[in-house]
mmCIF file of C-alpha atoms in Angstrom:
data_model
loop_
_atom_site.group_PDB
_atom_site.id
_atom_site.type_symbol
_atom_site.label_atom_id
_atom_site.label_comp_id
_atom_site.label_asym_id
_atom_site.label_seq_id
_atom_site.Cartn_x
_atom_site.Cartn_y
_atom_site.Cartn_z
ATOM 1 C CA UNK A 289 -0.592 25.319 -11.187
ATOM 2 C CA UNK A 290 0.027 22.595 -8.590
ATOM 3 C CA UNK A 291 1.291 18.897 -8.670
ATOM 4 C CA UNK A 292 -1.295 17.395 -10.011
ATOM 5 C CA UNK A 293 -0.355 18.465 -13.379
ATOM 6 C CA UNK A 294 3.335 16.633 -13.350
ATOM 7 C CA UNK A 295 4.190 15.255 -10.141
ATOM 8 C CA UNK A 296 2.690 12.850 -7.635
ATOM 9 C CA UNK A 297 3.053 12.319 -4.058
ATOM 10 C CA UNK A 298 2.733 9.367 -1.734
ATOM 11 C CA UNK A 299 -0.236 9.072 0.592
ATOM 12 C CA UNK A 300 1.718 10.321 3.764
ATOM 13 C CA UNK A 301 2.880 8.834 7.099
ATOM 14 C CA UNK A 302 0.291 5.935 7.415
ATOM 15 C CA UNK A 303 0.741 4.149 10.747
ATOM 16 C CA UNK A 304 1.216 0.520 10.042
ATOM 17 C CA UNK A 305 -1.549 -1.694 11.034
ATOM 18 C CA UNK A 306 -4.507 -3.312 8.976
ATOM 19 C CA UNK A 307 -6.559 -0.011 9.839
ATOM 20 C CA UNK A 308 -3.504 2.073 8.053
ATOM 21 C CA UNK A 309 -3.884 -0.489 5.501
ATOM 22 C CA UNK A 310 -7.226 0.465 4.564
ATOM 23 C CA UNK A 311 -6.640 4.222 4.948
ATOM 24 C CA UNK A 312 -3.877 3.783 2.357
ATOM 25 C CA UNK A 313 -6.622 2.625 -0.315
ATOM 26 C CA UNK A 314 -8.881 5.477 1.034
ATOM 27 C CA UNK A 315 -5.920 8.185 1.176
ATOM 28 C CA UNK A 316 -5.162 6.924 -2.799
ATOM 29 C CA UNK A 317 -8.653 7.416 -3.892
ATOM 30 C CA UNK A 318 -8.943 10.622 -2.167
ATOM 31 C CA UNK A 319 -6.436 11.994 -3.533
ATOM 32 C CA UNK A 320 -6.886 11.074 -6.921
ATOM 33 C CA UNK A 321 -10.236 12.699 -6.740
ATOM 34 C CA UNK A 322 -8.994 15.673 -5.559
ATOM 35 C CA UNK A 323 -6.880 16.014 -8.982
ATOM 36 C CA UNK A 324 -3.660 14.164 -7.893
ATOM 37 C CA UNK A 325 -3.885 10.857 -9.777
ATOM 38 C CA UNK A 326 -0.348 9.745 -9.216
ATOM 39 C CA UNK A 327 0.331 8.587 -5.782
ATOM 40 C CA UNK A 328 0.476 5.240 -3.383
ATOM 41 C CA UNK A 329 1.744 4.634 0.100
ATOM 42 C CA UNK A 330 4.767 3.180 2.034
ATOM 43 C CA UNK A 331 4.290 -0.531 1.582
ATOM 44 C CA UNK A 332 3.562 -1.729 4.828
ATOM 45 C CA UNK A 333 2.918 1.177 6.628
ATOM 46 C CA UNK A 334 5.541 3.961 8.048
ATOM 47 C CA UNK A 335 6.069 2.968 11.496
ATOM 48 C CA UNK A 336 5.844 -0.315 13.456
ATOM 49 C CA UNK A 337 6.544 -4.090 11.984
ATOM 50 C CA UNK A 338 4.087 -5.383 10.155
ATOM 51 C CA UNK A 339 2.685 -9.199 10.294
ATOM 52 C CA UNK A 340 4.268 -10.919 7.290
ATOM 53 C CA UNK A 341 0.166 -10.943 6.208
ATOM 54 C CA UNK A 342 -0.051 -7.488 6.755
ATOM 55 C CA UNK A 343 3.269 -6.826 5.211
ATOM 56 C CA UNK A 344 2.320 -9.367 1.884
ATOM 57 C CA UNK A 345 -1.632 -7.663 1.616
ATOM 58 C CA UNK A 346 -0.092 -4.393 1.465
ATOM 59 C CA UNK A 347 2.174 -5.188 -0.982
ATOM 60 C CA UNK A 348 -0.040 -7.146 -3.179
ATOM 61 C CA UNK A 349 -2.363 -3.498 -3.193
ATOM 62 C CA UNK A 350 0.532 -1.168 -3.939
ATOM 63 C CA UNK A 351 1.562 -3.094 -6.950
ATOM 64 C CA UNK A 352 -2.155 -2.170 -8.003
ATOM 65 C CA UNK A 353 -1.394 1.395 -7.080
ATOM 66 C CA UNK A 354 0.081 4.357 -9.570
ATOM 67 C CA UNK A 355 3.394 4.729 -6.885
ATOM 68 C CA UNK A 356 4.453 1.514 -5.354
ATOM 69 C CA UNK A 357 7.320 1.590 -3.277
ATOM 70 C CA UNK A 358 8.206 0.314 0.086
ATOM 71 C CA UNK A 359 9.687 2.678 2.213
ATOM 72 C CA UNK A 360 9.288 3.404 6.299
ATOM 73 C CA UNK A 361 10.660 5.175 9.254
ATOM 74 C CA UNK A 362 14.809 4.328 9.509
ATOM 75 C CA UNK A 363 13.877 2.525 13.020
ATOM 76 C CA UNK A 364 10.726 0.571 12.133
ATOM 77 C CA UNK A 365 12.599 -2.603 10.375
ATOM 78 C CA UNK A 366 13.336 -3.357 6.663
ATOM 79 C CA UNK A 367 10.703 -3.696 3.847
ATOM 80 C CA UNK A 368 11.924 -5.514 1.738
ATOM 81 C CA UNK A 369 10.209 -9.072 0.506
ATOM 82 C CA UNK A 370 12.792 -11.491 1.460
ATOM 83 C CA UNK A 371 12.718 -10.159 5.183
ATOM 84 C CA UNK A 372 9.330 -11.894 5.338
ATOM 85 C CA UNK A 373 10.369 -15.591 4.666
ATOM 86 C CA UNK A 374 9.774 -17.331 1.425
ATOM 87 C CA UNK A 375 6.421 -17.454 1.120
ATOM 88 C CA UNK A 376 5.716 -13.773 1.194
ATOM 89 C CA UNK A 377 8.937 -13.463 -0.981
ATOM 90 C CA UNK A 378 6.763 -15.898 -3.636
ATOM 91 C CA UNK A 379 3.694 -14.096 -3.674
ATOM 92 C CA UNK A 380 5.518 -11.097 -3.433
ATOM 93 C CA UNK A 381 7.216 -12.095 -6.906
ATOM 94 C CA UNK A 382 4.224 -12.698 -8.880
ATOM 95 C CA UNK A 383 2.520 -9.283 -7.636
ATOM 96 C CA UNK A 384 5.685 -7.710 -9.473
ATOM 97 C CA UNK A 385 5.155 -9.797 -12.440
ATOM 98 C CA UNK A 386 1.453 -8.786 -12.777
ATOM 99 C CA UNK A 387 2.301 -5.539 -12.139
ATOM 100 C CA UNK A 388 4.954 -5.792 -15.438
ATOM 101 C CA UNK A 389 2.138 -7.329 -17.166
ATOM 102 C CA UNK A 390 -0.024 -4.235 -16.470
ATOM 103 C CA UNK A 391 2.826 -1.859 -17.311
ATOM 104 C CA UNK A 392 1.437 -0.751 -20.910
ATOM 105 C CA UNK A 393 -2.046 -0.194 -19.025
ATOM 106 C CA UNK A 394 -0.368 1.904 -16.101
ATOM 107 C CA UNK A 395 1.206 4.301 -19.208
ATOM 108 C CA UNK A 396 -1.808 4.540 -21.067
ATOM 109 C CA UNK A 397 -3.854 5.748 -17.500
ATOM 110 C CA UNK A 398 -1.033 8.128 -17.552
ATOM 111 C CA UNK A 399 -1.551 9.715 -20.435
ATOM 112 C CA UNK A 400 -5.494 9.585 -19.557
ATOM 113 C CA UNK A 401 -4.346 11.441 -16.325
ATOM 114 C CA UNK A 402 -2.371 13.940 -18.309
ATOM 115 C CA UNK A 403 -5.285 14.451 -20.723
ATOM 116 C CA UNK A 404 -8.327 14.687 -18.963
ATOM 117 C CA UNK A 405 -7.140 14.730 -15.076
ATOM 118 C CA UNK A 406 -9.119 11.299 -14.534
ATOM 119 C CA UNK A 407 -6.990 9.663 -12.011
ATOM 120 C CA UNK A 408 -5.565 5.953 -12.288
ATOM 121 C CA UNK A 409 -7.424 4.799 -9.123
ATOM 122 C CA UNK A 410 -11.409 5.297 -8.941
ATOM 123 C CA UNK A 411 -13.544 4.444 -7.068
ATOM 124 C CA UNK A 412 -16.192 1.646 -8.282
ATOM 125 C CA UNK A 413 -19.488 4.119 -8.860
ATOM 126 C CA UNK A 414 -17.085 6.025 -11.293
ATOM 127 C CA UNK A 415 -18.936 5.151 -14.152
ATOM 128 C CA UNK A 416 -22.509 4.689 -12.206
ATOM 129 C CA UNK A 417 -22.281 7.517 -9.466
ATOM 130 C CA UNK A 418 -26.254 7.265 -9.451
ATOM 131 C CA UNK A 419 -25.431 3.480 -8.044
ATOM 132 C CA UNK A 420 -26.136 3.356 -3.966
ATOM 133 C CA UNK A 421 -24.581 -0.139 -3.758
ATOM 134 C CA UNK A 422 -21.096 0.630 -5.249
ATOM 135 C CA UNK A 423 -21.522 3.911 -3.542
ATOM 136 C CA UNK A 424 -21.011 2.306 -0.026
ATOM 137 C CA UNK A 425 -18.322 -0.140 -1.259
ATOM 138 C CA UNK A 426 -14.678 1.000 0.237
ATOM 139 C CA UNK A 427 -12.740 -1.726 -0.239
ATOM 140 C CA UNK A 428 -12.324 -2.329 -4.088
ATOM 141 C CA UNK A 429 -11.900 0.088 -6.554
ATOM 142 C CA UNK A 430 -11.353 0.663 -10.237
ATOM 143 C CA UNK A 431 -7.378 0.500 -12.101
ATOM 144 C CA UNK A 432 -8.473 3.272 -15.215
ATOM 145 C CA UNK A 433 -12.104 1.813 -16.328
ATOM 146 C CA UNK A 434 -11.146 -1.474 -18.005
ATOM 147 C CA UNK A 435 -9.890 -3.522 -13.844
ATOM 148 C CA UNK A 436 -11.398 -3.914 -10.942
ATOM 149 C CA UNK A 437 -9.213 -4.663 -7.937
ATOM 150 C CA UNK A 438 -10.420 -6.185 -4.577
ATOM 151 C CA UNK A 439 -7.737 -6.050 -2.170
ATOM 152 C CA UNK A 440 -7.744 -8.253 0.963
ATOM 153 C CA UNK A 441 -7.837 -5.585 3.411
ATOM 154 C CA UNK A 442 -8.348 -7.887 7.089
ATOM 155 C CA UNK A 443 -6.163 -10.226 8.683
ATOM 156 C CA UNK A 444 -6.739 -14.156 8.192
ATOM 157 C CA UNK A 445 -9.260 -13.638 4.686
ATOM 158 C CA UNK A 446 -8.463 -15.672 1.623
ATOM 159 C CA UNK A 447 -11.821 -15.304 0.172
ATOM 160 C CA UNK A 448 -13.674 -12.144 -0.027
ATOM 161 C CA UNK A 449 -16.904 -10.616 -2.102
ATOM 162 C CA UNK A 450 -16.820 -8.240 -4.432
ATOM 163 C CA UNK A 451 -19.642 -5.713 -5.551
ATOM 164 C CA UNK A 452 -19.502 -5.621 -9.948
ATOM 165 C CA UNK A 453 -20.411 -2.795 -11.374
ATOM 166 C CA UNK A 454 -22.738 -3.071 -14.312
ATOM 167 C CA UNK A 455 -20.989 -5.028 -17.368
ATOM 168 C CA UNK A 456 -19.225 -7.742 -17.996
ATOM 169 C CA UNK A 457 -16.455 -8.458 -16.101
ATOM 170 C CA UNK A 458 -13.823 -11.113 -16.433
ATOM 171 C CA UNK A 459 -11.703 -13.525 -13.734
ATOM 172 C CA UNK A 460 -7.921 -12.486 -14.767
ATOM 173 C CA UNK A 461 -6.511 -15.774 -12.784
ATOM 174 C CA UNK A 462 -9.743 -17.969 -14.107
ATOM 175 C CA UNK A 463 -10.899 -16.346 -17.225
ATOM 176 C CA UNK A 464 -14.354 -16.652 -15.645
ATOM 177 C CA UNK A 465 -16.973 -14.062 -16.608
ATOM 178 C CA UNK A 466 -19.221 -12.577 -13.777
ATOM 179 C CA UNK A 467 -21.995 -10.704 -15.396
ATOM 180 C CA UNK A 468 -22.786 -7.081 -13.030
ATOM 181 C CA UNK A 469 -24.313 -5.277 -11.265
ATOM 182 C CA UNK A 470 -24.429 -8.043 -8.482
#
């Protein structure tokens, strides 16, 4: 009995901020852990005005996320892409369209969620829990076991490092191959 089984829920009233930012990844992974593997925060956080940054790194996690939706307390301003100026609106856009492109992957983890209660968002020891490194790494995780994602979770990055778990693993922009763990 419980949620987990059918339903989902999203990740709670996370102030808006970078730190709520990162708590949304945390509050995702926790949660799917914990035997929920459907959920996902409001898109730039439930109360305040985010930065258009903040606003456009948020959104480019949640399309990475089982729910994405933007949502947020009726006084704390409109979510909405276009209210951030074009070129959030354009990088906005083609975090949608890669999230379309993942659509058949997002259905599959589904159905792996159903089946075996593995949730769609793990964390990166999932398949090496014996690993110290990816132990202490908070800030990427793993879509179902085939994608890693490493959000840009602090203001003014455009570059960041990512910990690979063992295996071969693939640029999807570059087609570059990065052989892990490194």
């Amino acid at each position: 009995a419980g949620m987990q089984r059918y339903g989902g829920t999203w990740s709670g009233d996370v102030s808006t901020g970078w730190d709520g930012l990162r708590a949304s990844l945390s509050l995702v992974l926790g949660l799917g852990l914990c035997g929920v593997p459907y959920s996902g925060p409001d898109v730039g956080g439930f109360d305040g005005f985010p930065s258009p940054e903040l606003y456009l790194r948020w959104f480019q996690l949640g399309a990475y996320l089982p729910l994405f939706r933007t949502h947020s307390a009726i006084d704390a301003g409109r979510r909405e892409p276009w209210e951030f100026g074009p070129e959030v609106l354009e990088h906005a856009r083609a975090a949608l369209v890669e999230r379309e492109r993942l659509h058949p992957y997002f259905v599959s983890l589904s159905q792996v969620a159903r089946l075996t209660g593995a949730p769609y968002v793990r964390p990166v020891w999932w398949g090496a829990p014996g690993d110290r490194a990816l132990r202490e790494c908070e800030d990427a995780f793993l879509l179902g076991d085939a994608l890693l994602v490493a959000p840009v979770l602090e203001p003014g990055v455009r570059r960041r490092a990512v910990r690979l778990p063992r295996g071969r693993w693939y640029d999807t922009v570059t087609g570059r191959a990065y052989e892990g763990p490194g």
